[in-house]
Coordinates of C-alpha atoms in Angstrom, one line a residue:
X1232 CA -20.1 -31.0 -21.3
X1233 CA -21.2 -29.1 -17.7
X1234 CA -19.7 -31.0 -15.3
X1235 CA -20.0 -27.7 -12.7
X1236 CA -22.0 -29.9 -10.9
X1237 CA -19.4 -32.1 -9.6
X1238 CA -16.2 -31.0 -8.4
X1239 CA -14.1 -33.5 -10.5
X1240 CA -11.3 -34.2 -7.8
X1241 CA -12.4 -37.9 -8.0
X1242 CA -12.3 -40.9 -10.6
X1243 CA -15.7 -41.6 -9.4
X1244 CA -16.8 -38.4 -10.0
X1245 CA -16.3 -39.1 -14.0
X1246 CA -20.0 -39.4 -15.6
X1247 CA -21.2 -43.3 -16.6
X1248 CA -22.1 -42.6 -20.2
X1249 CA -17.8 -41.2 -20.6
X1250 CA -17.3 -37.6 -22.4
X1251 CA -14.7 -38.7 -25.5
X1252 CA -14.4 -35.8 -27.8
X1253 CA -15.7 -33.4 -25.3
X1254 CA -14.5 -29.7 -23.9
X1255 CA -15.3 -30.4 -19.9
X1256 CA -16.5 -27.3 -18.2
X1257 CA -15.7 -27.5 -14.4
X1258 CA -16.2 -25.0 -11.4
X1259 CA -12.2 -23.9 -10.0
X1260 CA -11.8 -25.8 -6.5
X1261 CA -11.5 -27.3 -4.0
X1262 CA -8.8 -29.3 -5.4
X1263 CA -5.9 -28.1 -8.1
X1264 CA -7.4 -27.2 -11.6
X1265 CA -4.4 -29.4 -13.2
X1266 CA -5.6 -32.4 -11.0
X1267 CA -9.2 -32.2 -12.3
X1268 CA -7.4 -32.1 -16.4
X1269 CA -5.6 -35.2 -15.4
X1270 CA -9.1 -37.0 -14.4
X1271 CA -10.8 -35.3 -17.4
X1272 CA -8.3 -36.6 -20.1
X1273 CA -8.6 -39.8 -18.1
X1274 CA -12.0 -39.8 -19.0
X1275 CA -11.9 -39.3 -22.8
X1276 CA -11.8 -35.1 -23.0
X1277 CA -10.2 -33.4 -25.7
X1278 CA -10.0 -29.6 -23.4
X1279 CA -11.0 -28.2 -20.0
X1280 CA -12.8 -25.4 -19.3
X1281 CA -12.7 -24.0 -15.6
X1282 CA -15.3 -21.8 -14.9
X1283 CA -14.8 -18.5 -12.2
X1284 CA -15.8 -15.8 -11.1
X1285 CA -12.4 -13.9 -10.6
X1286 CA -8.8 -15.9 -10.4
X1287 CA -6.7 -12.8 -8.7
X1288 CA -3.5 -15.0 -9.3
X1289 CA -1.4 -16.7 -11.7
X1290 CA -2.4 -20.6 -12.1
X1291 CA 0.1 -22.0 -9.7
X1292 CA 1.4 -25.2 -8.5
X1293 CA 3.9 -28.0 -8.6
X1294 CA 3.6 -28.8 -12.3
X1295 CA 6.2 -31.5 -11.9
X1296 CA 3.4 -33.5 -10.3
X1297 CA 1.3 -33.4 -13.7
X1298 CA 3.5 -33.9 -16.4
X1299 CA 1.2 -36.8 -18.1
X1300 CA -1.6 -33.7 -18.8
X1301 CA -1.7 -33.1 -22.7
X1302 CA -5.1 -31.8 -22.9
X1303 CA -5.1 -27.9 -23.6
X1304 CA -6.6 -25.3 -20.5
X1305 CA -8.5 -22.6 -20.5
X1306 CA -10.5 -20.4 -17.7
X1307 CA -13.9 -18.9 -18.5
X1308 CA -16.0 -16.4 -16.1
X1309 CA -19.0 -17.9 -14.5
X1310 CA -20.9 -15.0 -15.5
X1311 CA -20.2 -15.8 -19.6
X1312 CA -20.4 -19.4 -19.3
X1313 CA -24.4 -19.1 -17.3
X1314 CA -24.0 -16.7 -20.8
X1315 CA -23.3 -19.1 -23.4
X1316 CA -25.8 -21.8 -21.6
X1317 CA -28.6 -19.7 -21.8
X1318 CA -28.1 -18.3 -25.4
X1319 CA -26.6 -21.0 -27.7
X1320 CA -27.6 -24.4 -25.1
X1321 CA -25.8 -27.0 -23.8
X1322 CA -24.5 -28.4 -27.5
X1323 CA -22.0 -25.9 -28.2
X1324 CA -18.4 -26.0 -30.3
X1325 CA -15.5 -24.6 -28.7
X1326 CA -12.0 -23.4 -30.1
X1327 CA -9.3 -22.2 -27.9
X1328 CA -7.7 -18.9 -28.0
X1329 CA -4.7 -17.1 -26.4
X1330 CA -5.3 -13.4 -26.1
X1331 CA -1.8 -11.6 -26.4
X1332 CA -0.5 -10.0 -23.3
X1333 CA 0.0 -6.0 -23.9
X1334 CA 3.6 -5.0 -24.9
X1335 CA 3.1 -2.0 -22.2
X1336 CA 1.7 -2.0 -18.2
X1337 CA 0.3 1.4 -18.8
X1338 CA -1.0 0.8 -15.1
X1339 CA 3.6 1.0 -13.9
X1340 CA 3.3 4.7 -14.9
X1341 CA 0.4 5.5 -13.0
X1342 CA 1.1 3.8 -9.9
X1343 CA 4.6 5.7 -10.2
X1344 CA 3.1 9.0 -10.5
X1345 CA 0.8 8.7 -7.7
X1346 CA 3.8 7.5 -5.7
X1347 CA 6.2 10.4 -6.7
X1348 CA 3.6 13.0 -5.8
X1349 CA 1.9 11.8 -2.9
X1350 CA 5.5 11.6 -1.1
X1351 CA 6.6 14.5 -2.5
X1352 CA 3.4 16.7 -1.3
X1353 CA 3.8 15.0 2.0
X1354 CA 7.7 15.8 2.6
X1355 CA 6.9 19.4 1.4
X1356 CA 3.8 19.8 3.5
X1357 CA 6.0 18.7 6.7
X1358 CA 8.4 21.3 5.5
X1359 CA 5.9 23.6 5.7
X1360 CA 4.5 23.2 8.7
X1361 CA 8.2 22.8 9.9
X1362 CA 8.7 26.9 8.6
X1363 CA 5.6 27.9 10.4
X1364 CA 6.8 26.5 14.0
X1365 CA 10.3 28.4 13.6
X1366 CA 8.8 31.7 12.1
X1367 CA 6.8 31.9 15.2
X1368 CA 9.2 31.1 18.0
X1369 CA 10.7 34.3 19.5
X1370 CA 11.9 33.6 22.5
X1371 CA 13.8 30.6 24.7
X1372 CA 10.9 29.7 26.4
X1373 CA 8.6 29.1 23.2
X1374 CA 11.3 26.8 21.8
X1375 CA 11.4 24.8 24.8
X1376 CA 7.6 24.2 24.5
X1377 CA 8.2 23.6 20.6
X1378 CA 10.5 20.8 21.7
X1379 CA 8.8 19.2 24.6
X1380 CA 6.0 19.4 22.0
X1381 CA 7.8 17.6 19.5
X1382 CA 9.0 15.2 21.6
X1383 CA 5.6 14.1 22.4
X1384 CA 5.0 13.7 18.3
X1385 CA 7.8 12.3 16.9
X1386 CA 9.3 8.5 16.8
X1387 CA 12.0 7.8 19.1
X1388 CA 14.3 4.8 18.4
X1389 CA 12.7 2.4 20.8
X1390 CA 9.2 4.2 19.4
X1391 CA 10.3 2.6 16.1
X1392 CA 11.2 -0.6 17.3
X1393 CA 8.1 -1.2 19.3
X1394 CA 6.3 0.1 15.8
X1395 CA 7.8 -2.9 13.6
X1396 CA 7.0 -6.1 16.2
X1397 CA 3.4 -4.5 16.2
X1398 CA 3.3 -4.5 12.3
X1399 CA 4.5 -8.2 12.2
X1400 CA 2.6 -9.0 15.2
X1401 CA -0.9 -7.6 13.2
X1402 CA 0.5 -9.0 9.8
X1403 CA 0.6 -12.9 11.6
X1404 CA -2.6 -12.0 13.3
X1405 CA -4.4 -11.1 9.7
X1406 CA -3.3 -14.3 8.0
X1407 CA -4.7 -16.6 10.9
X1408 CA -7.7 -14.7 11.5
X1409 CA -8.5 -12.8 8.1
X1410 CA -12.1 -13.9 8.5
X1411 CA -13.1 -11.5 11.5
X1412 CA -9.9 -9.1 11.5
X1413 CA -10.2 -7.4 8.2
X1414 CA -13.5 -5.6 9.3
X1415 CA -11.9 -4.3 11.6
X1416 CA -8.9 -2.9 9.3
X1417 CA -11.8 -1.9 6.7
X1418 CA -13.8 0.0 10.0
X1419 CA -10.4 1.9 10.7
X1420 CA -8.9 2.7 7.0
X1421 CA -12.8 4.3 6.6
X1422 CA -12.3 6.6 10.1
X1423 CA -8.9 7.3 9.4
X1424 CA -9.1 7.7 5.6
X1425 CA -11.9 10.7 6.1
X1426 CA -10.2 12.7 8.9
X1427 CA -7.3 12.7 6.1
X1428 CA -9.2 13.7 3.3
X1429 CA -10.3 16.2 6.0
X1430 CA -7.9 17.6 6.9
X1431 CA -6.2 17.6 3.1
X1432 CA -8.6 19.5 1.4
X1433 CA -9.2 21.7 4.9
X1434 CA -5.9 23.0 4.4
X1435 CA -6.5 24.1 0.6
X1436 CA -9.7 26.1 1.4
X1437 CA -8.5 27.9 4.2
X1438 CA -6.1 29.3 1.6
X1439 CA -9.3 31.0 -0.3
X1440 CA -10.3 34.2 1.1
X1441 CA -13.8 34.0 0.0
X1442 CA -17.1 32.0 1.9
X1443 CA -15.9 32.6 5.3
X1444 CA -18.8 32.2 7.2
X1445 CA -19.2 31.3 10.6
X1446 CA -21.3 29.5 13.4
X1447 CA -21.3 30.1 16.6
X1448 CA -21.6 27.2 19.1
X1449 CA -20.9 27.6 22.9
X1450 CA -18.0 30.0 22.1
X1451 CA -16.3 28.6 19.5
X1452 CA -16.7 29.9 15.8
X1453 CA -16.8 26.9 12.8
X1454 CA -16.8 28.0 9.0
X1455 CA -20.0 26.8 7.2
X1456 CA -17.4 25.4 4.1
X1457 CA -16.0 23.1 6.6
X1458 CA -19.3 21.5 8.2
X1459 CA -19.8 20.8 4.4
X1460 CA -16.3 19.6 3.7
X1461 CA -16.6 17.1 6.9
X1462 CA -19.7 15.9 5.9
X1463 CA -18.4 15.5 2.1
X1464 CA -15.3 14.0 3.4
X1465 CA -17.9 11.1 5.4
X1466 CA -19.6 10.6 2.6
X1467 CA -16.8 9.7 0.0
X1468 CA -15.8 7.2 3.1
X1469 CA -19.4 5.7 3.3
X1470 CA -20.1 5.4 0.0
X1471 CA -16.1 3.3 -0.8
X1472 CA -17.2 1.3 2.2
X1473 CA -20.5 0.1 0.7
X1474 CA -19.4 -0.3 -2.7
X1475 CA -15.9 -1.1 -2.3
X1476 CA -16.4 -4.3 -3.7
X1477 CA -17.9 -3.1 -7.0
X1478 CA -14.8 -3.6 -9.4
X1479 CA -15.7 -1.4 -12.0
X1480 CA -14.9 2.2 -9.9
X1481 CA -14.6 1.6 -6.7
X1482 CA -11.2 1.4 -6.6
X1483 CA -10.9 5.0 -7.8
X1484 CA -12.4 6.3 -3.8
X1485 CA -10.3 3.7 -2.3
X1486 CA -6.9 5.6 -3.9
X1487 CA -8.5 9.0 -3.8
X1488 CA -8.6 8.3 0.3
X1489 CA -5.8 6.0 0.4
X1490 CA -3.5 8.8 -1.4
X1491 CA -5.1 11.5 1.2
X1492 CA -4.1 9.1 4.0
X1493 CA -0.6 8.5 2.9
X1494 CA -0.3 12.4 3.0
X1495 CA -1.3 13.3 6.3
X1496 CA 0.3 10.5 7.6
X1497 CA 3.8 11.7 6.2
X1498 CA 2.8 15.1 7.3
X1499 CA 2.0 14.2 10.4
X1500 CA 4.7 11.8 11.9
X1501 CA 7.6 12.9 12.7
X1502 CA 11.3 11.5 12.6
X1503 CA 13.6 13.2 15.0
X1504 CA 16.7 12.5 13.1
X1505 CA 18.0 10.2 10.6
X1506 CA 19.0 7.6 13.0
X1507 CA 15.4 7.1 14.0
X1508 CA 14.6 6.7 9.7
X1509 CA 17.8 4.2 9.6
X1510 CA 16.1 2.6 12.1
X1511 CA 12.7 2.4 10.8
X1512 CA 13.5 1.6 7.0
X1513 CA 15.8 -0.7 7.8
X1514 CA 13.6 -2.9 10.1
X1515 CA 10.7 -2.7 8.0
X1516 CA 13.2 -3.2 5.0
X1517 CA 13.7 -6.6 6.7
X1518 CA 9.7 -7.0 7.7
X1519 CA 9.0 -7.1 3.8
X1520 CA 11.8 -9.2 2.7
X1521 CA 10.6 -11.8 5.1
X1522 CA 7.0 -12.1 4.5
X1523 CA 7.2 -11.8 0.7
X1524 CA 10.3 -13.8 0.3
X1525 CA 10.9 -16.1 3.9
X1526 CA 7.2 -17.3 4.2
X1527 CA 6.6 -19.2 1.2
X1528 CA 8.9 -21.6 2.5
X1529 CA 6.8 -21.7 5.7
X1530 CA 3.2 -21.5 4.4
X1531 CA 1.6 -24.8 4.3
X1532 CA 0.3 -23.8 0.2
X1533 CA 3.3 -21.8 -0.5
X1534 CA 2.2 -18.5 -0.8
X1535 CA 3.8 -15.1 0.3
X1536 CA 1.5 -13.7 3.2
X1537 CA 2.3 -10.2 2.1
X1538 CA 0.6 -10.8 -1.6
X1539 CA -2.2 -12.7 0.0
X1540 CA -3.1 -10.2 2.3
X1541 CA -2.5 -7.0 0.0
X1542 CA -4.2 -9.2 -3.0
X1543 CA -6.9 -10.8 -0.9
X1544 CA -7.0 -14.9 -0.7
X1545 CA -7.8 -15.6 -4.1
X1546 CA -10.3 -13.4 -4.4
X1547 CA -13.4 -16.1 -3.8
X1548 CA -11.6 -18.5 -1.6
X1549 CA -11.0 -19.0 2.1
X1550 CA -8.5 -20.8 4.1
X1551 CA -9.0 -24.2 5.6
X1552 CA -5.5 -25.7 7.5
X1553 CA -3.3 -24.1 4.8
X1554 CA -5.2 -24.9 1.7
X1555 CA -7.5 -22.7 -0.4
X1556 CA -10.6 -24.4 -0.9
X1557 CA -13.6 -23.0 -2.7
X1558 CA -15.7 -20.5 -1.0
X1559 CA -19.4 -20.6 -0.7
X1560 CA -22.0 -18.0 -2.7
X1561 CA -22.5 -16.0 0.8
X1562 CA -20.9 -12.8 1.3
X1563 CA -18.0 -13.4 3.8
X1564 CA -14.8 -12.2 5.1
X1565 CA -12.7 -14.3 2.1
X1566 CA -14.1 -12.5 -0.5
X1567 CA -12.3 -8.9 1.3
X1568 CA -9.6 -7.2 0.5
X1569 CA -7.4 -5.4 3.0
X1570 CA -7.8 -1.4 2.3
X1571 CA -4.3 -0.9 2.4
X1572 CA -2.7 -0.8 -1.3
X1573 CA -3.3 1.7 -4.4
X1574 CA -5.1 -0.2 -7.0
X1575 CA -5.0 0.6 -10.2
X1576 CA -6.9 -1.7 -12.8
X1577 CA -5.3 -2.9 -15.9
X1578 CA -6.3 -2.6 -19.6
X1579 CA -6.9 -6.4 -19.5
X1580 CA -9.2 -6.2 -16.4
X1581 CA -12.2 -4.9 -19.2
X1582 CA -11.4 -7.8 -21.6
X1583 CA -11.1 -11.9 -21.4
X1584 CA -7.9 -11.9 -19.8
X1585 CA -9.6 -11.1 -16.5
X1586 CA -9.8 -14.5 -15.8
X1587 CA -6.8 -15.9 -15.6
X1588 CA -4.1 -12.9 -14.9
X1589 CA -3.8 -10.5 -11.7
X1590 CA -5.8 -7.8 -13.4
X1591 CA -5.1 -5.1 -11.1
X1592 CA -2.2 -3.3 -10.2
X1593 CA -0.9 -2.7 -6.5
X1594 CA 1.2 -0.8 -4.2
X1595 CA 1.2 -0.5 -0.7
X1596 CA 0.7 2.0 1.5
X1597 CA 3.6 1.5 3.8
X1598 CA 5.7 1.6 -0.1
X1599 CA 4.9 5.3 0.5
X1600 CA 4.5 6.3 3.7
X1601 CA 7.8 4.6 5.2
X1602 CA 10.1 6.6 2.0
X1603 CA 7.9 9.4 2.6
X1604 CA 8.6 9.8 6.6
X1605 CA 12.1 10.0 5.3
X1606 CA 11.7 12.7 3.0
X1607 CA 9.7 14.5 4.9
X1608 CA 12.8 14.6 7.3
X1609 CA 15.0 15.6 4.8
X1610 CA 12.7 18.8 4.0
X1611 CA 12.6 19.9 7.6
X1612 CA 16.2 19.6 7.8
X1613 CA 16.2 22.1 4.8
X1614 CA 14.2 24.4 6.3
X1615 CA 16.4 24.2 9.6
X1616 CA 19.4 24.7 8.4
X1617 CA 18.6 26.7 4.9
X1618 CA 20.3 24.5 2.5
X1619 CA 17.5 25.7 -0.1
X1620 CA 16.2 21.9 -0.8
X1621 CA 19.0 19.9 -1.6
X1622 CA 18.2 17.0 0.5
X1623 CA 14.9 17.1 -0.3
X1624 CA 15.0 17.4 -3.7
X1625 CA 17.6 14.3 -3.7
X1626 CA 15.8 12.1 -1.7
X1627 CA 12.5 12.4 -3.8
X1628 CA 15.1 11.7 -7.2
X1629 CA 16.3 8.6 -5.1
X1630 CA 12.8 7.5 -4.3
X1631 CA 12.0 8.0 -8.0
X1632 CA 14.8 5.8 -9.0
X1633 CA 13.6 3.2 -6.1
X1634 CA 10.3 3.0 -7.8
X1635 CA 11.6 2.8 -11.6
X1636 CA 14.0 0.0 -10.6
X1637 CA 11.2 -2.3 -8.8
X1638 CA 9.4 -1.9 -12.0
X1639 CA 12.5 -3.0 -13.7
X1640 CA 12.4 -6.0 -11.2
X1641 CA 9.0 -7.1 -11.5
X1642 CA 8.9 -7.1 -15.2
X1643 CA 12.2 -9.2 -15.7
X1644 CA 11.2 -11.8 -12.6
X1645 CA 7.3 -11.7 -13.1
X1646 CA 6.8 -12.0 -9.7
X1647 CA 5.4 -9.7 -7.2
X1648 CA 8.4 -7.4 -4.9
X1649 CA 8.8 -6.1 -2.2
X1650 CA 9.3 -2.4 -2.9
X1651 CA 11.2 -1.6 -0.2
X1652 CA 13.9 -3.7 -1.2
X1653 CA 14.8 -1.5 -3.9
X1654 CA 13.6 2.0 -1.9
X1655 CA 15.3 2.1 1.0
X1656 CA 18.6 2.0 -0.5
X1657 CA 18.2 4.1 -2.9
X1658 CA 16.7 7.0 -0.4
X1659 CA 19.5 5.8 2.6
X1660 CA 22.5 6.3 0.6
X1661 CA 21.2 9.4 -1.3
X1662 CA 21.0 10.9 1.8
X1663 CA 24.3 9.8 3.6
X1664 CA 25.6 10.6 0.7
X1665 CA 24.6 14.5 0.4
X1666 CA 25.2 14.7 3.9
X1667 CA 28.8 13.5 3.5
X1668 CA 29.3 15.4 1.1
X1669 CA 28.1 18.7 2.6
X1670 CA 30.2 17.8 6.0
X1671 CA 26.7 17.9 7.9
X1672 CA 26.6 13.9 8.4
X1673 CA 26.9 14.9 12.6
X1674 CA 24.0 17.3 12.2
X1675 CA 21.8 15.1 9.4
X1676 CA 22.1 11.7 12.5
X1677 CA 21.4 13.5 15.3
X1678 CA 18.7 16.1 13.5
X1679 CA 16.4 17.9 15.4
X1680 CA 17.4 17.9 18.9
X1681 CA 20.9 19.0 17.7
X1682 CA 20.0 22.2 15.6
X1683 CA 17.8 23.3 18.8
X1684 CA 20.6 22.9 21.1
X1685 CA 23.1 24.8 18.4
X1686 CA 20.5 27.5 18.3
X1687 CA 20.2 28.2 21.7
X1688 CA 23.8 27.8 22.2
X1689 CA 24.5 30.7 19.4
X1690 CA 22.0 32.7 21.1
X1691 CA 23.2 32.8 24.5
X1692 CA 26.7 33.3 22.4
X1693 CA 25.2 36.3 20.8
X1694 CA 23.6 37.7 24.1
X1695 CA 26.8 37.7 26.2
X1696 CA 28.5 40.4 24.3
X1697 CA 26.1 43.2 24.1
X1698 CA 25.9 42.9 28.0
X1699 CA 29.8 43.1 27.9
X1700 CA 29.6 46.1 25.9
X1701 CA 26.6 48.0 28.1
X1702 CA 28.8 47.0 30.9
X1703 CA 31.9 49.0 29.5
X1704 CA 29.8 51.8 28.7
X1705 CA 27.9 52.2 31.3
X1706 CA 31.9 52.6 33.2

């Protein structure tokens, strides 16, 4: 029986002539789907059918509430019901069927690779780039520009401070005003998202010797490959920001851009020292602890705000005072999703399942650029002090074992978590721990500022005695 007519959230909205022996087909919302069985076995039905577009999240609610429901549930796509209507009618048997969840999340390993590498590329890339400032310096008065220069770039301790408030500051912001403010996160991520595919892929081709050409413009020469390779770069970013909420592929551009973000943000960013990434991965250690854990016991429905915003609310709903209530057939800000995780679509997302389980796969940005900042410190302090890798290679093993144990998490719990709960331990103590152990803890916490002044102070060490000895001579 169609009832996606009515909402069913009513005893009156139960039809006159009854529905005994019936499978009910109902639209999800505004009110609970366990709510509208208890009025449809009321009213005679032997099963109910809800009816959805997409249902990004478990079936959840206080079940306590509905104990007295015996009649079995199931959840059908709009798309295959409008389907079923229009091919077999309106007088149609139904049997129910459980589709058996896949023994293996093929989608853990995937999200774990593009993890491992994109921090790994970024730590190295800072290292890098890290090599090419010291090969250059030659004399005292470079270095002091070098400095003042990194000064300017890098994150002080109150710098990082001042960071986390803003990030909670923005995350409260998004969950009052999700409506208007994720356009705005969706204009930036598409600026910001092509200037780092930019300057990604810039950085490859200048490495081939070949199609050099130049142009001219008011004295300033600009290779031909890289007018090409900006517009490219655009166009990938239009074309995710116009399509971006086709299922089917778009979410390959949003990881292809959110991965080249992630990397020039870990390249570019800089942590002076390990106090300043103590600092930062232990405040926004607590950040994500609080709203994925803390605000469901605030939230008026329950929810984390962390999953809902990474997630998007419900997919096709929108908040009204705390509740989800069902969204309307226009395009609006609801039906967006914040641009800010890698998503990776499961096997199930192709097949039935689709309705009723989080199809898709997600990790967020800040996952790895916060561990990333860390070992991009770690590399630069290797290349400082020549200690051929060893933190770096450690801290990208300790972020490894971060990610492999919050898979271990989520599968045992079944519950969305935080990932820095398990990540910044893991990379912290590695560190301290090679540190201690190579009697460089003083030199690790203090980092860069410390191996400039021990440079300068060898130098002038090294300079003192060849004047001494022209001096003798010379008498």
């Amino acid at each position: 029986m169609d009832l996606t007519s009515t909402p069913l959230c009513n005893f009156s909205d139960l039809p006159l002539h009854g529905m005994n022996n019936k499978a009910v087909v109902v639209q999800w919302g505004p009110c609970h789907f366990l709510e509208k069985a208890r009025i449809a076995q009321t009213g005679g039905a032997d099963a109910l059918l809800v009816a959805n577009n997409s249902v990004f999240f478990h079936p959840s609610g206080n079940k306590s509430e509905f104990q007295d429901v015996k009649i079995p549930i199931a959840f059908i796509s709009q798309k295959d019901f409008n389907d079923m209507k229009q091919t077999l009618g309106s007088n149609i048997s139904i049997k129910m069927y459980s589709p058996p969840r896949p023994n293996f999340d093929y989608t853990m390993v995937v999200i774990f690779v593009i993890s491992v590498v994109t921090v790994a590329l970024g730590g190295y890339w800072s290292g890098l780039i890290e090599l090419e400032n010291l090969s250059t310096v030659t004399n005292t008065e470079e270095r002091e520009m070098r400095k003042k220069k990194e000064e300017y770039v890098t994150f002080s301790p109150l710098t990082v401070v001042v960071f986390v408030v803003i990030c909670c500051v923005m995350m409260v912001l998004l969950y009052f005003f999700y409506k208007w403010l994720v356009y705005v996160i969706i204009a930036i991520f598409c600026i910001a998202s092509a200037m780092s595919l930019y300057n990604c892929l810039a950085a490859l081709i200048r490495k081939i010797p070949c199609g050099q050409c130049t142009i001219t413009c008011h004295d300033k020469s600009i290779e031909v490959r890289l007018i090409f390779l900006s517009g490219l770069c655009i166009a990938v970013a239009v074309v995710w920001a116009v399509f971006r909420n086709e299922d089917r592929w778009a979410w390959i551009l949003q990881d292809i851009l959110g991965i080249a973000f992630c990397l020039n943000l870990i390249k570019t960013l800089k942590l002076p020292n390990f106090k300043s990434c103590v600092i930062l991965l232990g405040l926004l250690l607590l950040y994500d602890v609080f709203f994925v854990f803390i605000t469901p016991f605030i939230t008026k429905n329950g929810e984390s705000i962390m999953v809902e915003l990474a997630a998007g609310p419900f997919g096709n709903t929108e908040k009204n005072d705390g509740n989800f209530v069902e969204a309307t057939a226009q395009p609006s800000a609801p039906h967006e999703k914040l641009p800010v995780v890698i998503r990776v679509p499961k096997l199930i997302y192709f097949s039935v399942m689709n309705v009723c389980l989080l199809p898709v796969s997600l990790l967020g940005f800040g996952d790895i650029i916060i561990p990333g900042l860390l070992v991009a410190y770690c590399r630069r302090f290797d290349v400082q002090t020549g200690s051929s890798s060893v933190y770096y290679i450690s801290s990208i093993i300790a972020y490894a074992v971060g990610m492999i144990l919050t898979f271990v998490v989520l599968v045992l719990m079944n519950k969305g978590q935080p990932a820095l709960l398990y990540l910044v331990p893991c990379t912290l103590i590695t560190a301290s721990l090679v540190a201690w152990r190579r009697k460089e803890m003083k030199k690790f916490w203090e980092g860069n500022s410390y191996q400039v002044m021990a440079h300068l102070e060898s130098s002038k060490n090294e300079e003192s005695p060849v004047i001494t000895d022209e001096q003798i001579v010379q008498q």
